[in-house]
mmCIF file of C-alpha atoms in Angstrom:
data_model
loop_
_atom_site.group_PDB
_atom_site.id
_atom_site.type_symbol
_atom_site.label_atom_id
_atom_site.label_comp_id
_atom_site.label_asym_id
_atom_site.label_seq_id
_atom_site.Cartn_x
_atom_site.Cartn_y
_atom_site.Cartn_z
ATOM 1 C CA MET B 1 0.000 0.000 0.000
ATOM 2 C CA ASP B 2 1.390 3.387 -0.982
ATOM 3 C CA VAL B 3 1.345 6.427 1.272
ATOM 4 C CA PRO B 4 0.086 9.974 0.573
ATOM 5 C CA ALA B 5 2.524 12.351 -1.107
ATOM 6 C CA SER B 6 2.476 14.667 1.920
ATOM 7 C CA VAL B 7 3.722 11.795 4.074
ATOM 8 C CA ARG B 8 6.516 10.985 1.620
ATOM 9 C CA ASP B 9 7.545 14.636 1.712
ATOM 10 C CA ALA B 10 8.033 14.377 5.497
ATOM 11 C CA LEU B 11 10.672 11.663 5.174
ATOM 12 C CA GLY B 12 14.206 12.854 5.810
ATOM 13 C CA ASP B 13 17.355 11.269 4.421
ATOM 14 C CA ASP B 14 18.134 9.523 7.723
ATOM 15 C CA LYS B 15 16.918 5.892 7.331
ATOM 16 C CA ALA B 16 14.258 7.155 4.904
ATOM 17 C CA ALA B 17 13.611 3.750 3.320
ATOM 18 C CA MET B 18 13.056 2.142 6.715
ATOM 19 C CA ARG B 19 10.743 4.948 7.794
ATOM 20 C CA LEU B 20 8.751 4.646 4.582
ATOM 21 C CA ARG B 21 8.364 0.910 5.111
ATOM 22 C CA MET B 22 7.065 1.541 8.647
ATOM 23 C CA VAL B 23 4.551 4.137 7.454
ATOM 24 C CA ARG B 24 3.345 1.856 4.651
ATOM 25 C CA TRP B 25 2.775 -0.875 7.199
ATOM 26 C CA LEU B 26 0.833 1.514 9.452
ATOM 27 C CA CYS B 27 -1.336 2.528 6.501
ATOM 28 C CA ALA B 28 -2.043 -1.137 5.782
ATOM 29 C CA GLN B 29 -3.049 -1.614 9.427
ATOM 30 C CA GLY B 30 -5.676 1.118 9.156
ATOM 31 C CA VAL B 31 -3.930 4.299 10.306
ATOM 32 C CA ARG B 32 -5.590 6.961 8.166
ATOM 33 C CA ASP B 33 -4.857 10.395 9.627
ATOM 34 C CA GLU B 34 -2.222 11.949 7.375
ATOM 35 C CA ARG B 35 -1.100 14.273 10.168
ATOM 36 C CA VAL B 36 -0.173 11.280 12.295
ATOM 37 C CA LEU B 37 1.553 9.521 9.415
ATOM 38 C CA ARG B 38 3.519 12.666 8.535
ATOM 39 C CA ALA B 39 4.670 13.096 12.130
ATOM 40 C CA LEU B 40 5.785 9.471 12.393
ATOM 41 C CA ALA B 41 7.543 9.713 9.031
ATOM 42 C CA ALA B 42 9.372 12.875 10.072
ATOM 43 C CA VAL B 43 10.834 11.674 13.381
ATOM 44 C CA PRO B 44 13.915 9.400 13.202
ATOM 45 C CA ARG B 45 12.855 6.741 15.724
ATOM 46 C CA HIS B 46 16.234 5.015 15.591
ATOM 47 C CA ARG B 47 17.912 8.111 17.024
ATOM 48 C CA PHE B 48 15.928 7.698 20.241
ATOM 49 C CA VAL B 49 17.128 4.156 21.018
ATOM 50 C CA ASN B 50 20.509 2.491 21.523
ATOM 51 C CA SER B 51 22.451 2.082 18.284
ATOM 52 C CA ALA B 52 22.454 -1.689 18.820
ATOM 53 C CA LEU B 53 18.679 -1.578 18.223
ATOM 54 C CA TRP B 54 18.701 0.542 15.065
ATOM 55 C CA ASP B 55 17.815 -2.405 12.816
ATOM 56 C CA GLN B 56 14.653 -2.941 14.895
ATOM 57 C CA ALA B 57 13.719 0.716 15.265
ATOM 58 C CA TYR B 58 11.124 0.726 12.475
ATOM 59 C CA GLU B 59 9.546 -2.615 13.278
ATOM 60 C CA ASP B 60 6.223 -2.555 15.100
ATOM 61 C CA THR B 61 7.675 -3.487 18.436
ATOM 62 C CA SER B 62 8.404 -1.844 21.757
ATOM 63 C CA LEU B 63 12.106 -1.490 22.533
ATOM 64 C CA PRO B 64 13.987 -1.127 25.825
ATOM 65 C CA ILE B 65 15.303 2.335 26.692
ATOM 66 C CA GLY B 66 16.776 1.429 30.082
ATOM 67 C CA TYR B 67 15.603 1.614 33.695
ATOM 68 C CA GLY B 68 12.862 -0.937 33.071
ATOM 69 C CA GLN B 69 11.117 1.309 30.527
ATOM 70 C CA THR B 70 10.326 0.920 26.838
ATOM 71 C CA ILE B 71 9.582 2.976 23.745
ATOM 72 C CA SER B 72 6.043 2.181 22.556
ATOM 73 C CA LYS B 73 5.185 0.375 19.328
ATOM 74 C CA PRO B 74 4.668 2.757 16.388
ATOM 75 C CA SER B 75 1.176 1.327 15.865
ATOM 76 C CA VAL B 76 0.200 2.102 19.459
ATOM 77 C CA VAL B 77 1.605 5.631 19.243
ATOM 78 C CA ALA B 78 -0.335 6.134 16.003
ATOM 79 C CA ARG B 79 -3.640 4.912 17.431
ATOM 80 C CA MET B 80 -3.329 7.021 20.581
ATOM 81 C CA LEU B 81 -2.620 10.096 18.470
ATOM 82 C CA GLU B 82 -5.590 9.370 16.229
ATOM 83 C CA TRP B 83 -7.819 9.083 19.294
ATOM 84 C CA LEU B 84 -6.476 12.387 20.631
ATOM 85 C CA LEU B 85 -7.060 14.183 17.340
ATOM 86 C CA LEU B 86 -10.740 13.211 17.483
ATOM 87 C CA GLY B 87 -11.215 15.227 20.678
ATOM 88 C CA ARG B 88 -13.544 18.226 20.458
ATOM 89 C CA ASN B 89 -10.884 20.880 21.055
ATOM 90 C CA ALA B 90 -8.443 19.158 18.708
ATOM 91 C CA GLN B 91 -11.027 19.120 15.937
ATOM 92 C CA THR B 92 -11.857 22.784 16.522
ATOM 93 C CA LEU B 93 -8.201 23.844 16.610
ATOM 94 C CA GLY B 94 -6.990 21.549 13.858
ATOM 95 C CA HIS B 95 -4.206 20.323 16.166
ATOM 96 C CA LEU B 96 -3.801 18.903 19.676
ATOM 97 C CA GLY B 97 -3.574 22.289 21.390
ATOM 98 C CA ARG B 98 -1.753 22.301 24.720
ATOM 99 C CA VAL B 99 -0.641 18.736 25.446
ATOM 100 C CA LEU B 100 0.336 16.963 28.654
ATOM 101 C CA GLU B 101 2.370 13.794 28.189
ATOM 102 C CA ILE B 102 2.803 11.480 31.166
ATOM 103 C CA GLY B 103 6.108 9.668 30.776
ATOM 104 C CA SER B 104 8.697 11.360 28.569
ATOM 105 C CA GLY B 105 10.751 8.183 28.313
ATOM 106 C CA CYS B 106 13.427 8.694 25.666
ATOM 107 C CA GLY B 107 11.570 11.667 24.166
ATOM 108 C CA TYR B 108 10.407 9.946 20.969
ATOM 109 C CA GLN B 109 6.668 10.356 21.473
ATOM 110 C CA THR B 110 7.289 13.866 22.815
ATOM 111 C CA ARG B 111 8.906 14.817 19.522
ATOM 112 C CA VAL B 112 6.074 13.230 17.524
ATOM 113 C CA LEU B 113 3.518 15.118 19.634
ATOM 114 C CA SER B 114 5.370 18.374 19.013
ATOM 115 C CA LEU B 115 4.565 18.029 15.306
ATOM 116 C CA LEU B 116 0.863 17.890 16.150
ATOM 117 C CA ALA B 117 0.707 20.601 18.816
ATOM 118 C CA PRO B 118 2.139 24.070 19.481
ATOM 119 C CA MET B 119 3.008 23.157 23.088
ATOM 120 C CA VAL B 120 3.864 19.835 24.733
ATOM 121 C CA VAL B 121 4.482 19.568 28.469
ATOM 122 C CA SER B 122 6.013 16.207 29.349
ATOM 123 C CA ALA B 123 6.570 14.783 32.838
ATOM 124 C CA GLU B 124 9.096 12.038 33.650
ATOM 125 C CA ARG B 125 9.638 10.536 37.120
ATOM 126 C CA LEU B 126 13.006 8.879 36.399
ATOM 127 C CA GLN B 127 15.775 11.473 36.383
ATOM 128 C CA PRO B 128 18.135 9.607 33.995
ATOM 129 C CA LEU B 129 15.337 9.294 31.435
ATOM 130 C CA HIS B 130 14.373 12.929 31.927
ATOM 131 C CA HIS B 131 17.941 13.943 31.072
ATOM 132 C CA LEU B 132 17.971 11.529 28.116
ATOM 133 C CA ALA B 133 14.752 12.998 26.712
ATOM 134 C CA VAL B 134 16.082 16.538 27.115
ATOM 135 C CA GLU B 135 19.239 15.595 25.211
ATOM 136 C CA HIS B 136 17.367 13.746 22.463
ATOM 137 C CA LEU B 137 14.959 16.629 21.877
ATOM 138 C CA ARG B 138 17.863 19.061 21.770
ATOM 139 C CA ARG B 139 19.757 16.975 19.229
ATOM 140 C CA TRP B 140 16.918 15.758 17.032
ATOM 141 C CA ARG B 141 14.919 18.801 16.070
ATOM 142 C CA VAL B 142 12.317 18.545 13.314
ATOM 143 C CA PRO B 143 11.102 21.457 11.162
ATOM 144 C CA GLY B 144 7.655 22.663 12.171
ATOM 145 C CA ALA B 145 7.782 21.250 15.692
ATOM 146 C CA GLY B 146 6.061 23.064 18.547
ATOM 147 C CA ASP B 147 7.596 23.960 21.890
ATOM 148 C CA CYS B 148 8.426 21.250 24.437
ATOM 149 C CA VAL B 149 8.691 21.698 28.203
ATOM 150 C CA LEU B 150 10.176 18.673 29.964
ATOM 151 C CA VAL B 151 9.582 18.385 33.690
ATOM 152 C CA PHE B 152 11.215 16.012 36.168
ATOM 153 C CA GLN B 153 8.407 15.050 38.541
ATOM 154 C CA ASP B 154 5.807 12.446 39.444
ATOM 155 C CA GLY B 155 3.516 12.384 36.425
ATOM 156 C CA SER B 156 0.544 11.031 38.363
ATOM 157 C CA ALA B 157 0.130 14.561 39.756
ATOM 158 C CA GLY B 158 0.017 16.088 36.280
ATOM 159 C CA VAL B 159 1.753 19.444 35.799
ATOM 160 C CA ALA B 160 -0.622 21.974 37.335
ATOM 161 C CA PRO B 161 1.421 25.140 36.582
ATOM 162 C CA HIS B 162 0.949 24.512 32.850
ATOM 163 C CA ALA B 163 -2.720 23.430 33.010
ATOM 164 C CA PRO B 164 -5.335 23.326 31.616
ATOM 165 C CA PHE B 165 -4.610 20.977 28.723
ATOM 166 C CA ASP B 166 -6.536 20.254 25.541
ATOM 167 C CA SER B 167 -4.989 16.804 25.206
ATOM 168 C CA ILE B 168 -3.488 14.430 27.770
ATOM 169 C CA VAL B 169 -1.745 11.175 26.870
ATOM 170 C CA ALA B 170 -0.132 8.668 29.221
ATOM 171 C CA ALA B 171 2.671 6.228 28.424
ATOM 172 C CA ALA B 172 2.124 4.107 31.550
ATOM 173 C CA SER B 173 -0.858 2.090 32.721
ATOM 174 C CA ALA B 174 -2.818 2.957 35.855
ATOM 175 C CA GLU B 175 -5.533 1.004 37.645
ATOM 176 C CA CYS B 176 -7.687 4.105 37.267
ATOM 177 C CA ILE B 177 -7.203 7.633 35.945
ATOM 178 C CA PRO B 178 -5.513 9.873 38.563
ATOM 179 C CA PRO B 179 -7.846 12.718 39.642
ATOM 180 C CA ALA B 180 -5.165 15.326 38.866
ATOM 181 C CA TRP B 181 -5.266 14.442 35.177
ATOM 182 C CA LEU B 182 -9.014 14.951 35.034
ATOM 183 C CA GLU B 183 -8.772 18.228 36.929
ATOM 184 C CA GLN B 184 -6.143 19.537 34.507
ATOM 185 C CA LEU B 185 -8.110 18.638 31.361
ATOM 186 C CA ARG B 186 -9.783 21.628 29.731
ATOM 187 C CA ILE B 187 -13.490 21.492 28.846
ATOM 188 C CA GLY B 188 -13.592 20.081 25.331
ATOM 189 C CA GLY B 189 -10.326 18.276 25.989
ATOM 190 C CA ARG B 190 -9.580 14.586 25.576
ATOM 191 C CA LEU B 191 -7.446 12.202 27.622
ATOM 192 C CA VAL B 192 -6.107 8.906 26.267
ATOM 193 C CA ALA B 193 -4.454 6.507 28.693
ATOM 194 C CA PRO B 194 -3.930 2.787 29.200
ATOM 195 C CA VAL B 195 -5.742 1.354 32.219
ATOM 196 C CA GLN B 196 -6.393 -2.064 33.676
ATOM 197 C CA ALA B 197 -9.208 -3.784 31.775
ATOM 198 C CA PRO B 198 -12.549 -3.949 33.629
ATOM 199 C CA ASN B 199 -12.304 -7.747 33.902
ATOM 200 C CA GLY B 200 -8.760 -7.473 35.249
ATOM 201 C CA ALA B 201 -7.314 -9.263 32.223
ATOM 202 C CA GLY B 202 -4.733 -7.054 30.552
ATOM 203 C CA GLN B 203 -4.961 -3.379 29.669
ATOM 204 C CA VAL B 204 -7.109 -1.253 27.384
ATOM 205 C CA LEU B 205 -7.012 2.318 26.174
ATOM 206 C CA LEU B 206 -9.466 4.555 27.976
ATOM 207 C CA ILE B 207 -10.626 7.678 26.173
ATOM 208 C CA VAL B 208 -12.071 10.402 28.402
ATOM 209 C CA ASP B 209 -13.728 13.573 27.112
ATOM 210 C CA ARG B 210 -14.473 16.528 29.371
ATOM 211 C CA THR B 211 -17.738 18.210 28.397
ATOM 212 C CA PRO B 212 -19.627 21.135 29.962
ATOM 213 C CA GLN B 213 -21.939 18.516 31.480
ATOM 214 C CA GLY B 214 -19.233 16.244 32.871
ATOM 215 C CA TRP B 215 -17.277 13.250 31.595
ATOM 216 C CA GLN B 216 -17.762 10.856 28.718
ATOM 217 C CA THR B 217 -15.680 7.696 28.441
ATOM 218 C CA LEU B 218 -14.992 5.219 25.688
ATOM 219 C CA GLN B 219 -13.010 1.997 25.793
ATOM 220 C CA GLY B 220 -10.467 1.477 23.022
ATOM 221 C CA GLU B 221 -8.285 -1.423 21.985
ATOM 222 C CA GLY B 222 -6.163 -3.699 24.120
ATOM 223 C CA VAL B 223 -2.600 -2.549 24.826
ATOM 224 C CA GLN B 224 0.404 -3.372 26.990
ATOM 225 C CA PHE B 225 2.294 -0.651 28.870
ATOM 226 C CA VAL B 226 4.630 -0.472 31.830
ATOM 227 C CA PRO B 227 2.767 0.324 35.076
ATOM 228 C CA LEU B 228 2.329 3.884 36.286
ATOM 229 C CA LYS B 229 4.382 4.486 39.426
ATOM 230 C CA SER B 230 4.383 7.354 41.889
ATOM 231 C CA GLY B 231 7.321 9.303 43.258
ATOM 232 C CA THR B 232 10.604 10.164 41.563
ATOM 233 C CA ALA B 233 13.861 8.250 41.257
#
């Protein structure tokens, strides 16, 4: 399956053939939003993992980034972004607006988000990963990217000084959505996060919309993420 011309135009020279193969595969799996495909095509995923893993960087697999954490599968990143872009504020704005990311990790998803939003605030509880994400985002800039603010703190508390947010996305699974995330979501905003499945078997994506009348929730597909932990280390 071929990809839209605008997505091809986003490919850089750095591992371009591998990136194109990944995007073609995502298209074949049903990812349709060209904005998401362009962002994934534009960001050199291999630069955010250890060089020993470069040959696997564009496969649809999670990869270790150290400290018991992983970089998410491209297909999972794509689906979460598509869910976010269907939020009311995102549809009105034409982009994700002000974004809160829980779990900076190596900074890969942060960089992808920055191509879909003018401002991304990202919280990381592990100091070595926080420093790694800061360095990666400094080194691997992409034309057209929005601003990124990386914060070293417990992500379960959100980042109140930068709230409210139009979009919130979590890269770790909680038993239930922390109240702080809901409080920091703007009316019209959307939150996408992995949570424990209602039957206790595995994890699912939970999509939460904040409306003037309250909250609306939708259950998405099954996923597998590292658990959300509190505190810093």
